[in-house]
Short mmCIF file of C-alpha atoms and ligand atoms in Angstrom, two decimals:
data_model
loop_
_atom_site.label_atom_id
_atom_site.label_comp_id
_atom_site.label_asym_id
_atom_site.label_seq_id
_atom_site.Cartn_x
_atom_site.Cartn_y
_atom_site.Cartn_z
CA UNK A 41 75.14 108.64 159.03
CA UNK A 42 75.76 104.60 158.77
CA UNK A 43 79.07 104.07 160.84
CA UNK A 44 81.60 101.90 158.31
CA UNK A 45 84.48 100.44 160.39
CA UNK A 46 87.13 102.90 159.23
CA UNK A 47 90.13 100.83 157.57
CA UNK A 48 93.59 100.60 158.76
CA UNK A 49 95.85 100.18 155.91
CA UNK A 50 94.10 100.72 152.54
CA UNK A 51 92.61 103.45 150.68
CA UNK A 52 89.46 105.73 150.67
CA UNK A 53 87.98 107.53 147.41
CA UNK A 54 86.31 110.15 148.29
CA UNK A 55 84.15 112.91 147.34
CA UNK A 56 82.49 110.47 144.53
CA UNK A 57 79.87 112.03 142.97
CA UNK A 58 76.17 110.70 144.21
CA UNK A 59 75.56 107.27 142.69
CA UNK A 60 78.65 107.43 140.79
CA UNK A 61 80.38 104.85 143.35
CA UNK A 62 78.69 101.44 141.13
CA UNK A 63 80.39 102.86 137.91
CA UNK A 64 83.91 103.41 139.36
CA UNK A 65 83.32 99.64 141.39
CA UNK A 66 82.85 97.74 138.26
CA UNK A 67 85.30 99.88 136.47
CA UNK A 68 88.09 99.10 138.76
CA UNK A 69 86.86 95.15 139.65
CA UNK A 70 86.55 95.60 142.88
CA UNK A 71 84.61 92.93 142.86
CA UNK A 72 87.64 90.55 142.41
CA UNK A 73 89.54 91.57 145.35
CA UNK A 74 89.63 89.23 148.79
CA UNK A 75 89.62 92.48 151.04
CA UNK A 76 86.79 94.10 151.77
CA UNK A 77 85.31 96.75 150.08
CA UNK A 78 82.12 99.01 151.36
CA UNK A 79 80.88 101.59 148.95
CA UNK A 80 78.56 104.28 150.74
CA UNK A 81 76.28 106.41 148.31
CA UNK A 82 74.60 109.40 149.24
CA UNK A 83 76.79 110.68 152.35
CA UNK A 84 75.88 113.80 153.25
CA UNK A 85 78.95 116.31 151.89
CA UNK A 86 79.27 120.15 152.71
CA UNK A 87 80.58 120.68 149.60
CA UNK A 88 78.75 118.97 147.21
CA UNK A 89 75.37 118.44 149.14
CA UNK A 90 75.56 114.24 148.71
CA UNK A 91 78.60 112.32 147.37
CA UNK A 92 79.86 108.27 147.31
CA UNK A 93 82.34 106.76 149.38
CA UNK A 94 84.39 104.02 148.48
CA UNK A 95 86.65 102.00 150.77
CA UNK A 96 89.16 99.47 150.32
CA UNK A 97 90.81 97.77 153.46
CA UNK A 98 94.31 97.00 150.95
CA UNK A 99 96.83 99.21 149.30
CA UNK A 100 96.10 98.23 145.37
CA UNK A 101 96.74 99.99 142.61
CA UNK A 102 94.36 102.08 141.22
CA UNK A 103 94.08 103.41 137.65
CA UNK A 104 94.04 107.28 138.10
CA UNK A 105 92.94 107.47 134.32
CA UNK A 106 89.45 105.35 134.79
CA UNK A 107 89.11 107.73 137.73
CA UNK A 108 89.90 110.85 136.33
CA UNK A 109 87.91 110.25 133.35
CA UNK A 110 84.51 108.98 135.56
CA UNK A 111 84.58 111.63 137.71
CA UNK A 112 87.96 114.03 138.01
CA UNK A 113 86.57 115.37 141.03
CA UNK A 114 87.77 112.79 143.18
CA UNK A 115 89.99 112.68 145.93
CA UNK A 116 92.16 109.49 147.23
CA UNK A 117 93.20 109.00 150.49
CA UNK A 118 95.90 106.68 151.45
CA UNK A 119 95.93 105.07 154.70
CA UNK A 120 98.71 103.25 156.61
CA UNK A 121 98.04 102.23 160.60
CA UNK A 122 95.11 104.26 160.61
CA UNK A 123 96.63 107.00 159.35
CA UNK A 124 96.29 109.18 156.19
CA UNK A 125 99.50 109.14 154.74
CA UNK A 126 98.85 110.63 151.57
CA UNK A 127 95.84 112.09 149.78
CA UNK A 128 95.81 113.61 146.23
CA UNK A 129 93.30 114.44 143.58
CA UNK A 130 92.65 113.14 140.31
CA UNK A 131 92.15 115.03 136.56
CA UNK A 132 90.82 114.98 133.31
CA UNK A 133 93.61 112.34 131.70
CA UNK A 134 95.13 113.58 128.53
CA UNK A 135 94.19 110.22 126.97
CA UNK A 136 92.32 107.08 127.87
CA UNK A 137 92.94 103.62 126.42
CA UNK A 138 90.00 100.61 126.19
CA UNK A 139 87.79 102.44 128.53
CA UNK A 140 85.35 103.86 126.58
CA UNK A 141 84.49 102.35 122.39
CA UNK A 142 84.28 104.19 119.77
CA UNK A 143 80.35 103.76 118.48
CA UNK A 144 81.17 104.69 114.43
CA UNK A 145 80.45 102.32 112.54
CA UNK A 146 82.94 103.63 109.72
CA UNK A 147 85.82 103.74 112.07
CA UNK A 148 88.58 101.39 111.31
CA UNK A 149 88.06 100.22 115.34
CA UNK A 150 85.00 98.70 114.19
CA UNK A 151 86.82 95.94 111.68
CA UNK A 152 89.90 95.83 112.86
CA UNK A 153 89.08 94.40 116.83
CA UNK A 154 92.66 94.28 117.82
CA UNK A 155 93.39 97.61 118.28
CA UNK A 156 93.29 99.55 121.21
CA UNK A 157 90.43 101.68 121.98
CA UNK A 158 92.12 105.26 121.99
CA UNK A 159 90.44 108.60 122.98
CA UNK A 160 92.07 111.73 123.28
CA UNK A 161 90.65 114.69 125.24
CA UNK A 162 90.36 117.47 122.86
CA UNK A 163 88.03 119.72 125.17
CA UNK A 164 89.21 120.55 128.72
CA UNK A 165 86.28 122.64 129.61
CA UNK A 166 83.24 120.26 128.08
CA UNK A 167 85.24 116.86 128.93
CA UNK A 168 84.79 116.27 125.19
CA UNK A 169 86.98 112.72 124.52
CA UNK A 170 87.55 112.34 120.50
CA UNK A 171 88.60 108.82 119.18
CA UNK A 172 92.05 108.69 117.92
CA UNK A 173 91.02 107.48 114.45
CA UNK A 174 87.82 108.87 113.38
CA UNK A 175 88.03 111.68 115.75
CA UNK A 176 83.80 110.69 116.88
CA UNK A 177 82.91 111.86 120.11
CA UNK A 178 82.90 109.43 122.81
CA UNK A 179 79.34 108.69 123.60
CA UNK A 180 79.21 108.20 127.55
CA UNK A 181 76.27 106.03 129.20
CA UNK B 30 107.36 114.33 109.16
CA UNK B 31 107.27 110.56 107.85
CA UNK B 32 103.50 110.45 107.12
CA UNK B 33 100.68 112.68 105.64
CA UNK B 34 97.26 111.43 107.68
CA UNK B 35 95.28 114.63 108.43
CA UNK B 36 95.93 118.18 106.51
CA UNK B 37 96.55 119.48 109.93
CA UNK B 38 99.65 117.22 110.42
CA UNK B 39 101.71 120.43 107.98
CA UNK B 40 102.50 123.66 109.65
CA UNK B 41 101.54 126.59 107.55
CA UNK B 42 105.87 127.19 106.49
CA UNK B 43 105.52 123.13 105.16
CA UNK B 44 102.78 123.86 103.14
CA UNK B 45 104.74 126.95 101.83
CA UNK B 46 107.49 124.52 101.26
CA UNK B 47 105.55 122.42 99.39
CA UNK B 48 103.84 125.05 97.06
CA UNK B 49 107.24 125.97 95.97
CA UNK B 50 108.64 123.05 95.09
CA UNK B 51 105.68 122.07 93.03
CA UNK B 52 106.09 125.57 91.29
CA UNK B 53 109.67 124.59 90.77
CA UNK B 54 108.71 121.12 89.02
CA UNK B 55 106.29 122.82 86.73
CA UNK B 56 108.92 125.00 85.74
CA UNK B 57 111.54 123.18 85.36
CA UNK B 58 110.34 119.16 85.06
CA UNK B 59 113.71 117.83 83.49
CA UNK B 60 115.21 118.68 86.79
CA UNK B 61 112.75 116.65 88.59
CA UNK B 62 112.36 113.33 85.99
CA UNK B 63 114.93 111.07 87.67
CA UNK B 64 114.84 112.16 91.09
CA UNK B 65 112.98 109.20 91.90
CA UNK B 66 114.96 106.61 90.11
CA UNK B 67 114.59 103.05 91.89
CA UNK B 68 111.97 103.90 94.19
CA UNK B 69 108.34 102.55 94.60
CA UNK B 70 105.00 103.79 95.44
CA UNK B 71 102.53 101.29 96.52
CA UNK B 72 98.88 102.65 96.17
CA UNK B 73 96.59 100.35 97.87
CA UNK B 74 93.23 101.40 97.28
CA UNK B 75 90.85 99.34 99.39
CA UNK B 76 88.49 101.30 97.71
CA UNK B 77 88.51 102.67 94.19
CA UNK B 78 89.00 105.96 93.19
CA UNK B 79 90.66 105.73 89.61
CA UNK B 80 90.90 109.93 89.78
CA UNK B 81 93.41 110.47 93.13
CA UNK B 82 95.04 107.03 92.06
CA UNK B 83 95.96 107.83 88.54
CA UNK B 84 97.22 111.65 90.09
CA UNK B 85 99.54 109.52 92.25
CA UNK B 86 100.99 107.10 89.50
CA UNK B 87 101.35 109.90 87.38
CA UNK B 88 103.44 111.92 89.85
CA UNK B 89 105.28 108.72 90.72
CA UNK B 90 106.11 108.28 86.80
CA UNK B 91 107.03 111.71 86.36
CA UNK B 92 109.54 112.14 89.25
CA UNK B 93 111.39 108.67 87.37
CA UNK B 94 109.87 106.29 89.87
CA UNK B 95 107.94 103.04 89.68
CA UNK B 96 104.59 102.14 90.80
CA UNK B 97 103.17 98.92 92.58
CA UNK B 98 99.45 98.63 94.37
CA UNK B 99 95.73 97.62 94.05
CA UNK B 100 92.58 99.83 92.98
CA UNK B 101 89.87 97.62 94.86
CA UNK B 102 89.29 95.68 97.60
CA UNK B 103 88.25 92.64 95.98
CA UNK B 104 91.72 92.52 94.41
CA UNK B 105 93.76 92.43 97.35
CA UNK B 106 94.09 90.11 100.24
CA UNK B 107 91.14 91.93 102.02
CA UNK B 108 88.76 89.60 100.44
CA UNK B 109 90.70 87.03 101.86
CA UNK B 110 89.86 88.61 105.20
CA UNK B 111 93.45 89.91 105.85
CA UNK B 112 93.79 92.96 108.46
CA UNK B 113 95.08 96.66 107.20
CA UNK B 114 97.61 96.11 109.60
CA UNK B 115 98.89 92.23 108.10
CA UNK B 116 98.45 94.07 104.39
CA UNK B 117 100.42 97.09 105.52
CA UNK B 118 103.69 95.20 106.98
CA UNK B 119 103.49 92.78 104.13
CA UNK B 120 103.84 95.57 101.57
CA UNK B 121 106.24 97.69 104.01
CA UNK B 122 108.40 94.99 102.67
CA UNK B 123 108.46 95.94 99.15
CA UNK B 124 107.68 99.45 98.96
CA UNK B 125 108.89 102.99 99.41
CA UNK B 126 106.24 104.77 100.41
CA UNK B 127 102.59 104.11 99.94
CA UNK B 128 99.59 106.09 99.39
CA UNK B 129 96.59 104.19 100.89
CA UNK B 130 92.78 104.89 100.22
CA UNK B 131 90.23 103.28 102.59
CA UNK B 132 86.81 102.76 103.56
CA UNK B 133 87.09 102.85 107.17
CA UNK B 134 87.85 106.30 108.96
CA UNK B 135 91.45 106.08 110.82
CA UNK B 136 92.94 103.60 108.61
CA UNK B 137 95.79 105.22 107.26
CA UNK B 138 96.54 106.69 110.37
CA UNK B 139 96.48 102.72 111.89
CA UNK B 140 98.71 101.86 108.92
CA UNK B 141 101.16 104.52 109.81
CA UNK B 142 101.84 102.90 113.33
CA UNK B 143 102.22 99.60 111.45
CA UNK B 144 105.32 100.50 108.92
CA UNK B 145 108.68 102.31 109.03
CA UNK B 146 107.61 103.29 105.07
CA UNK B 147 105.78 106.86 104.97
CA UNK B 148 102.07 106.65 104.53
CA UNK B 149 99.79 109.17 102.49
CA UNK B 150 95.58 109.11 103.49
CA UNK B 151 94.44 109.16 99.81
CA UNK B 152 91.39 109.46 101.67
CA UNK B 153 89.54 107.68 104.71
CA UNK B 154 85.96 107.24 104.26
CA UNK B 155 84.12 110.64 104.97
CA UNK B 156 86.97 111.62 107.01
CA UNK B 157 90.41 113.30 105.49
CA UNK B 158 91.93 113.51 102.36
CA UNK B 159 95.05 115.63 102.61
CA UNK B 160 96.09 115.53 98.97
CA UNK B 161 92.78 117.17 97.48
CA UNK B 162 93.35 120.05 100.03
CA UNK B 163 96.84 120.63 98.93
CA UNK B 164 95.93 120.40 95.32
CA UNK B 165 93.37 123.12 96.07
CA UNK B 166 95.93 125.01 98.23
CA UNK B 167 97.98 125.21 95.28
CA UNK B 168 95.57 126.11 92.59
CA UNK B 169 94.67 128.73 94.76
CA UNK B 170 98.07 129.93 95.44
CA UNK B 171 98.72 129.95 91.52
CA UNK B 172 95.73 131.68 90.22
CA UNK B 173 95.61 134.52 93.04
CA UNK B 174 99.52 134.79 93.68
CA UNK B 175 98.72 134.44 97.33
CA UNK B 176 96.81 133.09 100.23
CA UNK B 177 95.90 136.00 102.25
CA UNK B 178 93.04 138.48 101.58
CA UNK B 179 90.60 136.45 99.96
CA UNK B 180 86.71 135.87 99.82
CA UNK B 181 85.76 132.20 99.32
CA UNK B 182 82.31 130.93 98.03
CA UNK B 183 82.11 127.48 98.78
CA UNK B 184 78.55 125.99 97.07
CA UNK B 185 76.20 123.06 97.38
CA UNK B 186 77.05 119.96 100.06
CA UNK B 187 78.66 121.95 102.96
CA UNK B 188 77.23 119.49 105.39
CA UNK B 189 78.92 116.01 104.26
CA UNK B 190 81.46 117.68 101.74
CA UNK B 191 84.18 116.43 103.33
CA UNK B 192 87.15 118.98 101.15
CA UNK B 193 85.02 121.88 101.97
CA UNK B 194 85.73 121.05 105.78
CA UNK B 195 89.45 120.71 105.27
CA UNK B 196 89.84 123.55 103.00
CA UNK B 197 88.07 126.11 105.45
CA UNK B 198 90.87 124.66 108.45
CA UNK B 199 93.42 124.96 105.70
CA UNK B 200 92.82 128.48 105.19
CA UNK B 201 91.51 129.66 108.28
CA UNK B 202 95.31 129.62 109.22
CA UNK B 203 95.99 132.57 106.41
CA UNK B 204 95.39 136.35 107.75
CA UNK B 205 91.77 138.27 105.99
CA UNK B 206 90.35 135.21 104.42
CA UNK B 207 86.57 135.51 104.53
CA UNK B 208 83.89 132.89 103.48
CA UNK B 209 80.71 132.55 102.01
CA UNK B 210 78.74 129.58 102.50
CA UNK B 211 76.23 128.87 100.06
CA UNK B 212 73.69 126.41 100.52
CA UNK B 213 70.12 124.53 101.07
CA UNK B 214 69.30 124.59 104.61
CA UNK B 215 69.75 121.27 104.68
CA UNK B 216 72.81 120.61 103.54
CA UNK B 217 74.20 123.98 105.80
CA UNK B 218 77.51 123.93 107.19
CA UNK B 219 78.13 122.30 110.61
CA UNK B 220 78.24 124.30 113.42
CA UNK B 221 81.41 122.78 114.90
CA UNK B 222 83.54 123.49 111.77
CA UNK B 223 82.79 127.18 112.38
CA UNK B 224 83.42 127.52 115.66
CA UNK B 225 86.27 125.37 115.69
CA UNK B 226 88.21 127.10 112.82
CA UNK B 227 87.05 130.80 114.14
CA UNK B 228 86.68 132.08 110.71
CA UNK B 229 84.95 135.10 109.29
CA UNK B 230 82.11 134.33 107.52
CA UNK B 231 78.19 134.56 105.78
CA UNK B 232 75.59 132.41 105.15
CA UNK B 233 73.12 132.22 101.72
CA UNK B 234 70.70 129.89 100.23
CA UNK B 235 71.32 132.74 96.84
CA UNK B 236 74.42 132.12 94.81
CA UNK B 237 74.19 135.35 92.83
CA UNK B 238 73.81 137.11 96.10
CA UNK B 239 77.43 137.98 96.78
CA UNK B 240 78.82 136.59 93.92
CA UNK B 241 80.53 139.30 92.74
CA UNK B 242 82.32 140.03 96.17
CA UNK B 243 83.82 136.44 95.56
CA UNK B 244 87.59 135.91 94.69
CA UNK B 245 87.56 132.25 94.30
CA UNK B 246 83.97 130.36 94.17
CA UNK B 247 84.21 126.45 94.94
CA UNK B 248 81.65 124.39 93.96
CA UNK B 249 80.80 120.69 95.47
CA UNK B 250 78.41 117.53 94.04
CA UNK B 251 75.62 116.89 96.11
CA UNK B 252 76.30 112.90 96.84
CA UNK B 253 73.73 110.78 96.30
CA UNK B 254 75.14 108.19 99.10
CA UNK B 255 74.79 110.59 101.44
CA UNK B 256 70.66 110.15 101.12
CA UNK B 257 68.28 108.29 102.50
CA UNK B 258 65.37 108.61 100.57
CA UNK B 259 65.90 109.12 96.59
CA UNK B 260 63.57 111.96 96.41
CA UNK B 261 65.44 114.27 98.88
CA UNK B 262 68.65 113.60 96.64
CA UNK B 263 66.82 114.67 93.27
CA UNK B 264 65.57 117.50 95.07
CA UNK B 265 68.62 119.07 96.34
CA UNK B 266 71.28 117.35 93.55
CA UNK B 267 70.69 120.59 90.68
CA UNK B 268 69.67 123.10 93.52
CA UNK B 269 72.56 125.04 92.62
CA UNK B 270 73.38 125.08 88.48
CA UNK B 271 76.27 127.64 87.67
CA UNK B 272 76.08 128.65 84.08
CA UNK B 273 77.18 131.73 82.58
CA UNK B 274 73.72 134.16 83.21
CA UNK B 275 74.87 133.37 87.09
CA UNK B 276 78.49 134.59 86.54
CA UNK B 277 77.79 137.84 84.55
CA UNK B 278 78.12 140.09 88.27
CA UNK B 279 81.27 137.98 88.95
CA UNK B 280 84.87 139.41 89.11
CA UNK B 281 86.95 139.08 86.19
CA UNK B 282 89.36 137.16 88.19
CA UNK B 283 87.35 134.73 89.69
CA UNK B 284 88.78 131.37 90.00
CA UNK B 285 86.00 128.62 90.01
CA UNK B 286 87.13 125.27 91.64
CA UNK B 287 85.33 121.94 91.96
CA UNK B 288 87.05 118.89 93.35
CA UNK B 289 85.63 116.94 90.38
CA UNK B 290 83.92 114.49 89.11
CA UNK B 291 80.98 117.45 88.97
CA UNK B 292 77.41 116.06 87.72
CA UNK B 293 75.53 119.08 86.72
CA UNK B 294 76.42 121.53 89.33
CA UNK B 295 78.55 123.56 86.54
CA UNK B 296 77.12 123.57 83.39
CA UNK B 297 79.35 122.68 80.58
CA UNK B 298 79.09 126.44 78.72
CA UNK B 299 81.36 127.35 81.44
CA UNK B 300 84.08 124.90 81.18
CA UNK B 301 85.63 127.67 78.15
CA UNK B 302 85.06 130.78 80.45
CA UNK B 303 88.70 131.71 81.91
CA UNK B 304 87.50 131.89 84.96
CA UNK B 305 87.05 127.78 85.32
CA UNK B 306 89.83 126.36 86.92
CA UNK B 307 88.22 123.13 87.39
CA UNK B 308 90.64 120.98 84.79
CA UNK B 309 93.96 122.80 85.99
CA UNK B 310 93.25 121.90 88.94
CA UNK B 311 93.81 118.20 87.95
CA UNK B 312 97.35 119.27 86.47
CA UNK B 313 97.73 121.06 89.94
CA UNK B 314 97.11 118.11 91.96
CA UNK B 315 99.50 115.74 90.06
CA UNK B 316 102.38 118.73 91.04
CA UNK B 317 101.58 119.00 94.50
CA UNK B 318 101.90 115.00 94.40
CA UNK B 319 105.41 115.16 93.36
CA UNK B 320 106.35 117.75 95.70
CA UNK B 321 104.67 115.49 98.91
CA UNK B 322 106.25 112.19 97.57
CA UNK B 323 109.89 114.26 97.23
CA UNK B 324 109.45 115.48 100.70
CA UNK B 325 108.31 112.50 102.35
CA UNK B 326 110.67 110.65 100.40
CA UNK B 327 113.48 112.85 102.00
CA UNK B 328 114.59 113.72 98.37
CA UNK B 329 116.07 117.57 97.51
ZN1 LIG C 277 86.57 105.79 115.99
#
């Protein structure tokens, strides 16, 4: 495997799934923060065969719902003086707000642009989101 | 409860609640003609529909009340390019309670968020419309004397028909209540609003077939809108004409609804058979009205 300088204070997302790592980059702006930030794709996992690796060398704060609803697989691992000092995991959240858009074109969302983009998760087991107003399925890319 | 967005916003003992007190007005109306002295209903239809409008104002009237509003789009500030939200505070201001019909799918329930007034979905797009499910929950309830242990034909647009979808979740709540969807294959019942409501039921293309197993037979319009080319539309639109050499094998005490207007689908030799409930189910909705308004009003 590629060695990446392992971080002293900051946080690691692991157990992305495979190539899922660009998604939850742009999703979060990584891009925007000074610190740096490596993202390794396709580490070799024993669990899941490959998975991503994101890394952040800063304590920020992360939005577990964008997470959850990418990939609620995920694990985050907190790291203070190159230790971990806290890892948890994330899950399907109950309700996600101008992450996804609702695609219907007779929803009231698609006149009336200044309301918030609201899904609800009506399906645990299929990850099914449903839009708060028309009740359309979230279409994911 | 402050608003009436989605059918499944009432628990099943509300909807009992509701029956009853619209049994009680049609009973006794005197008792019921000033109970809504000095309050207003604004109906803002952003899209017409003189039928549910009129059933409102008439309600309204009858309970002693007054009644402000629009019945188009083009005669409101929406032409003007004002928001629901901007049109809903404004008439927050001046209103009771409002019952709101609208193109766009979620708009009543946007409204609701926008007001302290109650809100009632008149109907959103393709999407809900509360009111003609309770005024079918309530013909029903009259002409059987219950809700249970029944066997419900519903005939003709099961795909778009958006009533037939809220009437099966409506009474897939009630214990023994079997269905029988008729229809082209092409305009066949969704899969998802079987499986969601986890409902007994049979599928035909023949609506003599188990006609005379029915208790109540519902009929729909095919709806031309829903089309995209003209000929599928004439096709399909008299697939299904009920007329009275169809009805010979059917119970005495069938009860045939339709959520009007109809366009052929029920021929007009039927409309003196007692069996057509089609016109008292107008009456019926205009009770139910009254009862909703009372309740949301907070009025005993
Ligand atoms: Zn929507």
């Amino acid at each position: 495997m590629i060695n990446i300088d392992s971080i002293e204070n900051g946080i690691v997302i692991d157990h992305i799934q495979a190539k899922k790592s660009l998604e939850i980059y742009e999703a979060l702006n990584l891009g925007e923060l000074d610190c740096p930030v490596a993202m390794i794709t396709n580490a070799r996992s024993k669990k899941m065969g490959k998975k991503d690796i994101i890394k952040i060398a800063q304590n920020i704060d992360l939005d577990l719902n964008i997470l959850g609803y990418i990939d609620p697989n995920i694990t985050i691992n907190i790291i203070k003086n190159d230790k971990r000092v806290d890892k948890y995991h994330v899950e399907l959240p109950k309700e996600i707000v101008n992450i996804a858009e609702c695609k219907n074109p007779r929803c009231i969302t698609s006149i009336e642009h200044e309301l918030d983009q609201v899904f609800i998760l009506t399906d645990k087991e299929n990850k099914t989101y449903r839009c708060k107003y028309c009740e359309a399925k979230v279409v994911k890319n | 409860m402050r608003n009436l967005i989605d059918i499944k916003d009432l628990s099943v003992t509300e909807i009992e609640e509701l029956i009853k007190v619209a049994e009680d007005i049609m009973q006794n109306p005197d008792k019921y003609s000033e109970k809504c002295k000095h309050k207003k209903l604004a109906t803002l239809f952003f899209e017409p529909s003189t039928r549910t409008r009129l059933s409102f104002e008439a309600a309204m009237m009858e309970l002693g009340g007054n009644v402000i509003g629009f019945s188009s789009a083009d005669s409101s500030s929406t032409s003007k390019g004002e928001s629901v939200s901007d049109t809903i505070r404004t008439v927050g201001c001046y209103s009771d309670i409002i019952a709101m019909r609208h193109p766009k799918e979620g708009a009543p329930l946007v409204a609701s968020t926008k007001t302290t007034v109650p809100i009632i979905n008149a109907g959103d797009g393709g999407h809900n419309h509360p009111t003609q499910t309770l005024t079918d929950l309530l013909t029903i309830y009259c002409e059987k004397k219950r809700l249970n242990n029944l066997t419900i034909g519903l005939c003709g647009d099961l795909k778009f028909g958006r009533t037939v979808h809220s009437l099966i979740t409506a009474m897939s709540r009630y214990e023994n209540i079997k269905f029988v969807f008729i229809s082209p294959e092409e305009l066949k019942i969704p899969t998802y609003v079987k499986v969601n409501s986890n409902i007994d039921y049979i599928e035909t293309k023949d609506i003599e077939e188990y006609i005379d197993k029915l208790d109540i037979l519902y009929m729909t319009r095919v709806q031309k809108e829903r089309f995209f080319n003209e000929e599928d539309y004439l096709r399909l639109k008299d697939y299904y004409i009920l007329d009275k050499e169809k009805l010979e094998k059917a119970k005495k005490d069938l009860c045939i609804m339709h959520p009007l207007p109809r366009v052929n689908e029920i021929s007009t030799e039927v409309d003196d058979d007692p069996r057509a409930c089609y016109f008292k189910q107008v009456a019926y909705g205009k009770y139910i009205r009254m009862a909703l308004l009372l309740k949301l009003l907070d009025i005993k």
